[in-house]
PDB file of C-alpha atoms in Angstrom:
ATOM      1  CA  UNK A   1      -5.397  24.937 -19.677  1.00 50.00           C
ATOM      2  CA  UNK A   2      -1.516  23.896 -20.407  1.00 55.00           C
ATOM      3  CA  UNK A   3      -1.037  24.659 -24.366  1.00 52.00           C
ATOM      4  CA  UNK A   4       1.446  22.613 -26.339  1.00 53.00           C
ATOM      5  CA  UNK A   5       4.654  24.474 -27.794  1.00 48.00           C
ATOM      6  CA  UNK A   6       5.583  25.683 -31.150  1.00 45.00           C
ATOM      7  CA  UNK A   7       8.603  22.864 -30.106  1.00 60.00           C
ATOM      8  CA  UNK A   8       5.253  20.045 -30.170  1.00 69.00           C
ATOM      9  CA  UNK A   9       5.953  19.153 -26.109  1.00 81.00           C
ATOM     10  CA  UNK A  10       3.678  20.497 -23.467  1.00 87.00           C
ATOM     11  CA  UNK A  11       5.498  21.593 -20.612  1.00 87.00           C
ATOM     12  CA  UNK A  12       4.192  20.053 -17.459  1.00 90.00           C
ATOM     13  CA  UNK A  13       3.515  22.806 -14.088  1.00 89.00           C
ATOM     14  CA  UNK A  14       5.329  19.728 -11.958  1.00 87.00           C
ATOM     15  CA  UNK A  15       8.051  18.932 -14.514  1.00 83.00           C
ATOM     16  CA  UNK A  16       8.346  16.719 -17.103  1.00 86.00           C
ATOM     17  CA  UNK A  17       7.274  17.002 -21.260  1.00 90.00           C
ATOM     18  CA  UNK A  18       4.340  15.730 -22.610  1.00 94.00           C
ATOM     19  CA  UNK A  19       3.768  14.608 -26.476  1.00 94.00           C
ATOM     20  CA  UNK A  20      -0.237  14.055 -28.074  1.00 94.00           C
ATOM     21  CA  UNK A  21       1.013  11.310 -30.978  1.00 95.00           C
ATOM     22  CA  UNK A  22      -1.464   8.879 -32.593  1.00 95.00           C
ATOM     23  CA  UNK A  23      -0.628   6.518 -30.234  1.00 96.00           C
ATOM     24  CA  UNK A  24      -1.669   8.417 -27.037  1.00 94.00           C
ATOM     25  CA  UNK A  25       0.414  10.610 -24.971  1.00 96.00           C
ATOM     26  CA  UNK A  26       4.048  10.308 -24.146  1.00 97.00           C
ATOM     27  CA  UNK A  27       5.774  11.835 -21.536  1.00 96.00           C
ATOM     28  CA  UNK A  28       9.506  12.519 -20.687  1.00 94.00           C
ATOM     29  CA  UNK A  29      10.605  12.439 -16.734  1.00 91.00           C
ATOM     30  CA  UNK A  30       8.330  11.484 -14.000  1.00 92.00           C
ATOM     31  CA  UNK A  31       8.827  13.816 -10.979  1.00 90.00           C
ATOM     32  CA  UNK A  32       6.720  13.765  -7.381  1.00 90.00           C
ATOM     33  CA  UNK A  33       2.677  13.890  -8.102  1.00 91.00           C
ATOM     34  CA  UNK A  34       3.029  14.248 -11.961  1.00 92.00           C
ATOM     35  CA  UNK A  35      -0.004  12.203 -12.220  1.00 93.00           C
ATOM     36  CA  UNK A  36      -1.947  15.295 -10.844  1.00 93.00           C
ATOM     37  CA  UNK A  37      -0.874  16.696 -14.099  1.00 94.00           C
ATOM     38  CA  UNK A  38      -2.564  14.625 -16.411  1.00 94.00           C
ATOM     39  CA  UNK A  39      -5.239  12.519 -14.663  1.00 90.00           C
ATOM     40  CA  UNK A  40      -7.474  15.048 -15.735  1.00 89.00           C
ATOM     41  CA  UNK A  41      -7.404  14.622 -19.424  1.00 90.00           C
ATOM     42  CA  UNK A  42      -9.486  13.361 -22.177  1.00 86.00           C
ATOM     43  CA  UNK A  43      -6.843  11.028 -22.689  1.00 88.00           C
ATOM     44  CA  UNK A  44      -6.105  10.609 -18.833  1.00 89.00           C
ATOM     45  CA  UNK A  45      -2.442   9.506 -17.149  1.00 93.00           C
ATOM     46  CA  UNK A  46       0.178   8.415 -20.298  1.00 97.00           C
ATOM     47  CA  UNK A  47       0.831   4.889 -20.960  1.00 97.00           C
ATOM     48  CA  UNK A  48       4.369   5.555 -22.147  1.00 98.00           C
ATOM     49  CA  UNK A  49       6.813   7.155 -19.943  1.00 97.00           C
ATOM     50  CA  UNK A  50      10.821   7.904 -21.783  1.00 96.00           C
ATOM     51  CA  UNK A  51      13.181   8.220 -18.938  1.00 94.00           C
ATOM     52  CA  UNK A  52      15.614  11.245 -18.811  1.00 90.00           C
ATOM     53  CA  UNK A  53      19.334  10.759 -19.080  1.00 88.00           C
ATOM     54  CA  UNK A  54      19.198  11.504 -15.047  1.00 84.00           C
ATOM     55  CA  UNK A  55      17.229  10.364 -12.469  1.00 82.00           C
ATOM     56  CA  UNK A  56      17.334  12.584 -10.012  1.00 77.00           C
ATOM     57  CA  UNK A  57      18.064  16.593 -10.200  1.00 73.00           C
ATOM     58  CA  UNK A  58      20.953  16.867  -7.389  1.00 73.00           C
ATOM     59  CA  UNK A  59      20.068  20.669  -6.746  1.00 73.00           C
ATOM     60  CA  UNK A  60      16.418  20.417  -6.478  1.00 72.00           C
ATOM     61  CA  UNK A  61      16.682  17.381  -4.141  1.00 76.00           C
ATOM     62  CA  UNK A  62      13.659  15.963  -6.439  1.00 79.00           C
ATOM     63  CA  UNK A  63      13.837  12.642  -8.666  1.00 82.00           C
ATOM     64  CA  UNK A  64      12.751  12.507 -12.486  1.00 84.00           C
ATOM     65  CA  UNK A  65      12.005   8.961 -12.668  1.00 88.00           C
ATOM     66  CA  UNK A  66       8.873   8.144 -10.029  1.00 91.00           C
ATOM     67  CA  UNK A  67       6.770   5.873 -11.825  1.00 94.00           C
ATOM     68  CA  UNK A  68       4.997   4.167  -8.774  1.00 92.00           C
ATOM     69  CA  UNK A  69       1.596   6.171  -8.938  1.00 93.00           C
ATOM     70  CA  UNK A  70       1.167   6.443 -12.901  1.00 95.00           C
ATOM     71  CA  UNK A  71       1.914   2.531 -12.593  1.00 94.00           C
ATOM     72  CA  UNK A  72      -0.745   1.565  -9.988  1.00 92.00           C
ATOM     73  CA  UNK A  73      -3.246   5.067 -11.739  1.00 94.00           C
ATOM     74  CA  UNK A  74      -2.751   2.842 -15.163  1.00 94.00           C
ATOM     75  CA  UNK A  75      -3.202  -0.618 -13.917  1.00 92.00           C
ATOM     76  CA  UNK A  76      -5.662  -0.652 -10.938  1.00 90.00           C
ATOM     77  CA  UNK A  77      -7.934   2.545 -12.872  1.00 91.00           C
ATOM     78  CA  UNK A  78      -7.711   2.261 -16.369  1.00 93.00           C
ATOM     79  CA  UNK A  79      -6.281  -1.878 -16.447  1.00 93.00           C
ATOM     80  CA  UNK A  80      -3.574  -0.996 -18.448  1.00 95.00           C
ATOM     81  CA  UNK A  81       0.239  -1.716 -18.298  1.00 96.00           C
ATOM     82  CA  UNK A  82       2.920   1.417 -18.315  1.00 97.00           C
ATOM     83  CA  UNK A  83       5.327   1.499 -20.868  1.00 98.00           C
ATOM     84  CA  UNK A  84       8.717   2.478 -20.002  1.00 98.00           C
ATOM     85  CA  UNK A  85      11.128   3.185 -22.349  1.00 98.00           C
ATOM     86  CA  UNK A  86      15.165   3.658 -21.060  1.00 96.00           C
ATOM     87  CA  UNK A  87      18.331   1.960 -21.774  1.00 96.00           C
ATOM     88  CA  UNK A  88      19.599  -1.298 -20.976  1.00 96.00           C
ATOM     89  CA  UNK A  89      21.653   0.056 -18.018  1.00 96.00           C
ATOM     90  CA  UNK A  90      18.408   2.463 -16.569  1.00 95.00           C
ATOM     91  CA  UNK A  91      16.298  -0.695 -16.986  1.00 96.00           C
ATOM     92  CA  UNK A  92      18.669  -2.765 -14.154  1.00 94.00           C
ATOM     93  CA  UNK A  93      18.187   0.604 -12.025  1.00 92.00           C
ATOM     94  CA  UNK A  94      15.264   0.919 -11.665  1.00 92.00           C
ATOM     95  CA  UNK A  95      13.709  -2.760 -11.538  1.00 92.00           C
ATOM     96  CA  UNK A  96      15.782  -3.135  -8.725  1.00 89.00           C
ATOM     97  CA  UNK A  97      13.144   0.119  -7.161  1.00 88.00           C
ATOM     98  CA  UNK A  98      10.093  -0.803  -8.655  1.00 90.00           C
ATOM     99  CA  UNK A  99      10.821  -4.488  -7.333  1.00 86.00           C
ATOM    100  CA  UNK A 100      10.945  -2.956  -4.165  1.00 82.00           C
ATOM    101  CA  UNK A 101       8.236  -0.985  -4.275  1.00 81.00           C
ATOM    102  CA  UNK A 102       5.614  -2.810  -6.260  1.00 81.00           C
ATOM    103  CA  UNK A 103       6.270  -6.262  -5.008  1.00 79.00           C
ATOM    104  CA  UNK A 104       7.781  -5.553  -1.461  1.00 77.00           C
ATOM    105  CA  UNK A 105      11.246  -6.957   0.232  1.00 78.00           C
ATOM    106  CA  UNK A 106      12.223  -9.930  -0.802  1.00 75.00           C
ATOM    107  CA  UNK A 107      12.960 -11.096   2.779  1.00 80.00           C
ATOM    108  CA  UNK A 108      10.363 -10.226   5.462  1.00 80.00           C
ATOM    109  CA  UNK A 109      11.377 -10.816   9.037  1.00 83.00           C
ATOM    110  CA  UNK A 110       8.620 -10.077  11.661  1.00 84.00           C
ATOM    111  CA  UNK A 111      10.517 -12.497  14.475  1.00 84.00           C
ATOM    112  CA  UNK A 112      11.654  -9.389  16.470  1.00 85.00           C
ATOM    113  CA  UNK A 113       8.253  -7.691  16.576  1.00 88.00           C
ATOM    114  CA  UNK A 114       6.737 -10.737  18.647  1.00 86.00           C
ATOM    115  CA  UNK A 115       7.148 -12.015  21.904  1.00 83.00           C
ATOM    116  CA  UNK A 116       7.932 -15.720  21.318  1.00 84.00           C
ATOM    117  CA  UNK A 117       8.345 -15.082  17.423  1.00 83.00           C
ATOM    118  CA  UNK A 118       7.061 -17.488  14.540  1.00 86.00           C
ATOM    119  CA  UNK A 119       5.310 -19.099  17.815  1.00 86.00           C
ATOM    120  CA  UNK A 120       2.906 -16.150  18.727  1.00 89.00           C
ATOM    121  CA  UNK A 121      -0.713 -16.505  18.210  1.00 88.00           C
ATOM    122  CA  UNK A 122      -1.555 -14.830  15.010  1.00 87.00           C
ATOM    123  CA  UNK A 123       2.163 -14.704  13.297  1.00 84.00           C
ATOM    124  CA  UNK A 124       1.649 -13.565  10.269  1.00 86.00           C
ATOM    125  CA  UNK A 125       2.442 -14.855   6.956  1.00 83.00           C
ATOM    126  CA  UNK A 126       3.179 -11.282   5.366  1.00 79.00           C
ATOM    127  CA  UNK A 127       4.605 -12.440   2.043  1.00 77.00           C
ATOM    128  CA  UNK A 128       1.115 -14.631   1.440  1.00 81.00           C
ATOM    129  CA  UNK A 129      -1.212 -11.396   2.637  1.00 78.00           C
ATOM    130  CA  UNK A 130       0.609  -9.151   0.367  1.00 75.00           C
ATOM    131  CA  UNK A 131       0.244 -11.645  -2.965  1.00 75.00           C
ATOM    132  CA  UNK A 132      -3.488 -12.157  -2.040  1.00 73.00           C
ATOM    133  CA  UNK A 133      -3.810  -8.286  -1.765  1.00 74.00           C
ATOM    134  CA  UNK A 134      -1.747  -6.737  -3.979  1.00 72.00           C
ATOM    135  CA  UNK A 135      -3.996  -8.010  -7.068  1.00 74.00           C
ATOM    136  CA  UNK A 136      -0.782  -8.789  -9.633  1.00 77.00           C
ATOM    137  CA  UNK A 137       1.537 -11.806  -9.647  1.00 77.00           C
ATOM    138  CA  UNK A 138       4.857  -9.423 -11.036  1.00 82.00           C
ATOM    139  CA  UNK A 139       6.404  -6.663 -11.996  1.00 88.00           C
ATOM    140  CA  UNK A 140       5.702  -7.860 -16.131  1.00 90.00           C
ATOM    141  CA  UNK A 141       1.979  -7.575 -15.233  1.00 91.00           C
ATOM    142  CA  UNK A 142       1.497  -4.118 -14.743  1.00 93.00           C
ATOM    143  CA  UNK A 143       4.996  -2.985 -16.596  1.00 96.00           C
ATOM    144  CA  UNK A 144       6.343  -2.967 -19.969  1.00 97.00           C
ATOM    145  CA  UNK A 145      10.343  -1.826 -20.814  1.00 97.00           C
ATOM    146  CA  UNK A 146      11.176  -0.705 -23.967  1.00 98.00           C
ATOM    147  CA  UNK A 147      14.869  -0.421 -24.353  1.00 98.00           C
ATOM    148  CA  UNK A 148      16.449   1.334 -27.214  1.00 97.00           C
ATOM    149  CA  UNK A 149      18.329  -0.740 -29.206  1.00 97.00           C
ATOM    150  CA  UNK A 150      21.642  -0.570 -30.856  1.00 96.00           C
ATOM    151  CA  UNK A 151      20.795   2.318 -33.262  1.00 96.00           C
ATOM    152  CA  UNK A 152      19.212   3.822 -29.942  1.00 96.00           C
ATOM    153  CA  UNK A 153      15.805   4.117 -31.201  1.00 97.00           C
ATOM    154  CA  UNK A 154      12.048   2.292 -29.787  1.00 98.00           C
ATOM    155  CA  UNK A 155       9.313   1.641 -31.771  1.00 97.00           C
ATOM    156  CA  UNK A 156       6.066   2.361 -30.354  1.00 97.00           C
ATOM    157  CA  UNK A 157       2.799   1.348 -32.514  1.00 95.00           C
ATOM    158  CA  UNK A 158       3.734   3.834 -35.088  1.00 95.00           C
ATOM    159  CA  UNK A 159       5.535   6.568 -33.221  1.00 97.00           C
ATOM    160  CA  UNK A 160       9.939   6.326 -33.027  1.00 97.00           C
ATOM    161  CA  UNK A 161      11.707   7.447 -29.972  1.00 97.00           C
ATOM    162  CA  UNK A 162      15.236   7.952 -30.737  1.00 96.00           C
ATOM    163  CA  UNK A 163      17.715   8.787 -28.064  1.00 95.00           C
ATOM    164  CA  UNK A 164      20.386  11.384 -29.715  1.00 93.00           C
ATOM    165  CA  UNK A 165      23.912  11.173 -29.330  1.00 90.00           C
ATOM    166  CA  UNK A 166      23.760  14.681 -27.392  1.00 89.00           C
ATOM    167  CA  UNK A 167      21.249  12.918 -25.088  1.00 87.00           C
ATOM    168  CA  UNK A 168      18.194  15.053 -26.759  1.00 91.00           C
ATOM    169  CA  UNK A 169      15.021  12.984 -27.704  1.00 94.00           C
ATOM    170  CA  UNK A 170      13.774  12.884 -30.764  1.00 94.00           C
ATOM    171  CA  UNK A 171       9.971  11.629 -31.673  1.00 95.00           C
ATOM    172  CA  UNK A 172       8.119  10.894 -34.818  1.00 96.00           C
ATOM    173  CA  UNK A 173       5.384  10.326 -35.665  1.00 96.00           C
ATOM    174  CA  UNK A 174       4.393   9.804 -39.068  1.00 91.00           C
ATOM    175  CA  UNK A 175       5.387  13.223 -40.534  1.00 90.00           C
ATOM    176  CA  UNK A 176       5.429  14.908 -37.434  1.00 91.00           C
ATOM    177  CA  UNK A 177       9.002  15.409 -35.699  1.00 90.00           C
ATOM    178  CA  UNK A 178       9.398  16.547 -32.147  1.00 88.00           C
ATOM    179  CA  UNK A 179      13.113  17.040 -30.831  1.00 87.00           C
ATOM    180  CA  UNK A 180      13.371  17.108 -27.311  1.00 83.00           C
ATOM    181  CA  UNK A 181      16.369  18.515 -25.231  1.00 78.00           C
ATOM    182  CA  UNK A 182      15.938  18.193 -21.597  1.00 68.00           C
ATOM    183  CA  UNK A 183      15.603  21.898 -19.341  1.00 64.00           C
ATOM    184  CA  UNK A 184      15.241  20.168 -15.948  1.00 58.00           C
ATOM    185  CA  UNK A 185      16.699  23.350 -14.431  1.00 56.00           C
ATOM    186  CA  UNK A 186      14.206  25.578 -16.533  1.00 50.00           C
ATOM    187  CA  UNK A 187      10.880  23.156 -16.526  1.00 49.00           C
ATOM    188  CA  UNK A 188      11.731  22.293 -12.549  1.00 55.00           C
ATOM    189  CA  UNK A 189      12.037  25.588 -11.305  1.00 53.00           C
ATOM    190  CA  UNK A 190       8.192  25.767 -12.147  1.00 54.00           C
ATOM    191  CA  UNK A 191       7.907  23.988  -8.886  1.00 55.00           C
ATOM    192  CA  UNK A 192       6.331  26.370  -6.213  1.00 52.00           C
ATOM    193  CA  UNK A 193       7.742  25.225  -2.454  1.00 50.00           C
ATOM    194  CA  UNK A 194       4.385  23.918  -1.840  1.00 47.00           C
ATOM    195  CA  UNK A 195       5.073  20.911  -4.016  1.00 53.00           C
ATOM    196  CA  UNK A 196       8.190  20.335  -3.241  1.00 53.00           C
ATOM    197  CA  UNK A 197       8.137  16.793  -1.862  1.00 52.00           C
ATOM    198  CA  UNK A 198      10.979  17.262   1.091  1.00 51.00           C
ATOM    199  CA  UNK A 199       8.505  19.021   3.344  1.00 49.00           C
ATOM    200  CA  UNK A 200       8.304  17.559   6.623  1.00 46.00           C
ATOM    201  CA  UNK A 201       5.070  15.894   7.462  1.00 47.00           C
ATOM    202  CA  UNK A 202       3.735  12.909   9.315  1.00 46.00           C
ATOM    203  CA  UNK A 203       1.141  10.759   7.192  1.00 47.00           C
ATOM    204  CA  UNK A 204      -0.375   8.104   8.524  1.00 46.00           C
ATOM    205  CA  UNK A 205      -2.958   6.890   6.225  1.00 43.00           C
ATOM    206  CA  UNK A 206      -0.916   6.682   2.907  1.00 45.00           C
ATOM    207  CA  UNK A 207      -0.074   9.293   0.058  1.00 45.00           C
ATOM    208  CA  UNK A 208      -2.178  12.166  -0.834  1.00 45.00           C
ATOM    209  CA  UNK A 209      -0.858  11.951  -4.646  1.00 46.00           C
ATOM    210  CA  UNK A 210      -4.199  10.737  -6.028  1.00 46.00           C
ATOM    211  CA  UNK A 211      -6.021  14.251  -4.602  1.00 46.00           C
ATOM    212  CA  UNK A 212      -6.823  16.218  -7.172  1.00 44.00           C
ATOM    213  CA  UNK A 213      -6.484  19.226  -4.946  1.00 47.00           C
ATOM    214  CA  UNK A 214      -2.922  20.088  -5.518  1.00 46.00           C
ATOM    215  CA  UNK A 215      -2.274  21.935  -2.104  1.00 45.00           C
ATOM    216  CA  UNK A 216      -4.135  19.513  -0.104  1.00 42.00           C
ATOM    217  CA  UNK A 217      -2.454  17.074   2.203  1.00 40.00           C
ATOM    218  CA  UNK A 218      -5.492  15.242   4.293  1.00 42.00           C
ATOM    219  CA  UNK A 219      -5.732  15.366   7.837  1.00 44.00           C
ATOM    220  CA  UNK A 220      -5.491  12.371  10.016  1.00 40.00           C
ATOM    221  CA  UNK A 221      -7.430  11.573  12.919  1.00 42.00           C
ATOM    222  CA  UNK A 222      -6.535   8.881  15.206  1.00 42.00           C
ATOM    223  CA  UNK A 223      -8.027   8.292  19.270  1.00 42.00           C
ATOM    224  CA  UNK A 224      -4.177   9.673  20.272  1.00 42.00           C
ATOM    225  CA  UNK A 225      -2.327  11.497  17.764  1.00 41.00           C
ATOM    226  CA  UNK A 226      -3.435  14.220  14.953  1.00 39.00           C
ATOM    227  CA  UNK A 227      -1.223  15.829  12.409  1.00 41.00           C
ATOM    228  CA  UNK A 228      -2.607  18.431  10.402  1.00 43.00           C
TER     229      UNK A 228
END
């Protein structure tokens, strides 16, 4: 059972800080398979994620800012949006991702992968099949950005995130104060080599995030190929 610090943060075994407020939980950074984390709780997956000054953690080869799973955990599971909270300049980042991987390329061009092209029997009209199955019009249906404002602070129902000039994180709530300096080096190298994400492997049937078994990557079985 994780236990929250004297600090008022829980330190996450995948990285990344979570805060209990009156408002739910928060969390700080978003590395690989956080969600297996906190999909478990009473209170499940957070609705609020603040993202750290950096995005990605050069010496780990591991980024701090994945938000694709909590997004579709929140939306499709508990019919909720995600919160993100960042500045104006992380905002334009990471749209440009989420666009990408939430809604799909912009420009799909199957042409090449048929013999006589848009003329082939059964040409597809990919950007129609994805709308009618991905089961949101946009990216403002299943997210929510909170930027901090000029005095660098977000208001939250009644919890304040303020973004220090040092970079730390402060977060009240009501009476309660929680400063938050980010350890990526310290709360990363929690990280056995079993979750690292970089490991070479061949799926074929989608992630494995969403197992709760945290060494588990699923077999696939298929008439010519298997990869354990």
């Amino acid at each position: 059972m994780l236990k929250e610090t004297y600090k008022g943060y829980t330190e996450l075994p995948r990285g990344g800080y979570l805060i209990d407020t009156s408002e739910g939980y928060l969390q700080i950074g978003s590395p690989p398979e956080t969600i297996k984390d906190t999909m478990g709780f009473e209170k499940k997956t957070p609705l609020v994620f603040i993202l750290p000054n950096k995005f990605f953690h050069v010496e780990k080869g591991i980024s701090t800012a994945e938000l694709e799973f909590p997004i579709y955990y929140n939306f499709f599971l508990r019919q909720k949006k995600t919160f993100i909270v960042c500045t104006k300049e992380q905002k334009v980042q990471l749209i440009t991702v989420l666009k990408e991987s939430l809604m799909g390329p912009d420009n799909i061009n199957l042409k090449s992968e048929y013999l006589n092209g848009e003329e082939s029997f059964g040409f597809p009209d990919m950007k129609a099949e994805m709308a009618y199955f991905r089961g949101y019009k946009g990216l403002e249906d299943v997210v929510e950005f909170k930027v901090f404002d000029n005095d660098n602070k977000v208001c939250y129902g009644n919890v304040n995130i303020l973004k220090l000039e040092s970079g730390d994180f402060l977060i009240q709530d009501g009476e309660k104060k929680s400063k938050f300096r980010e350890k990526w080096d310290l709360i990363l190298s929690m990280i056995s080599e079993k979750d690292r994400p970089n490991r070479f492997k061949l799926r074929l049937s989608g992630s494995h995030v969403l197992d709760r078994r945290t060494d588990s990557i699923p077999k696939i079985t298929h008439p010519a190929l298997s990869f354990g």
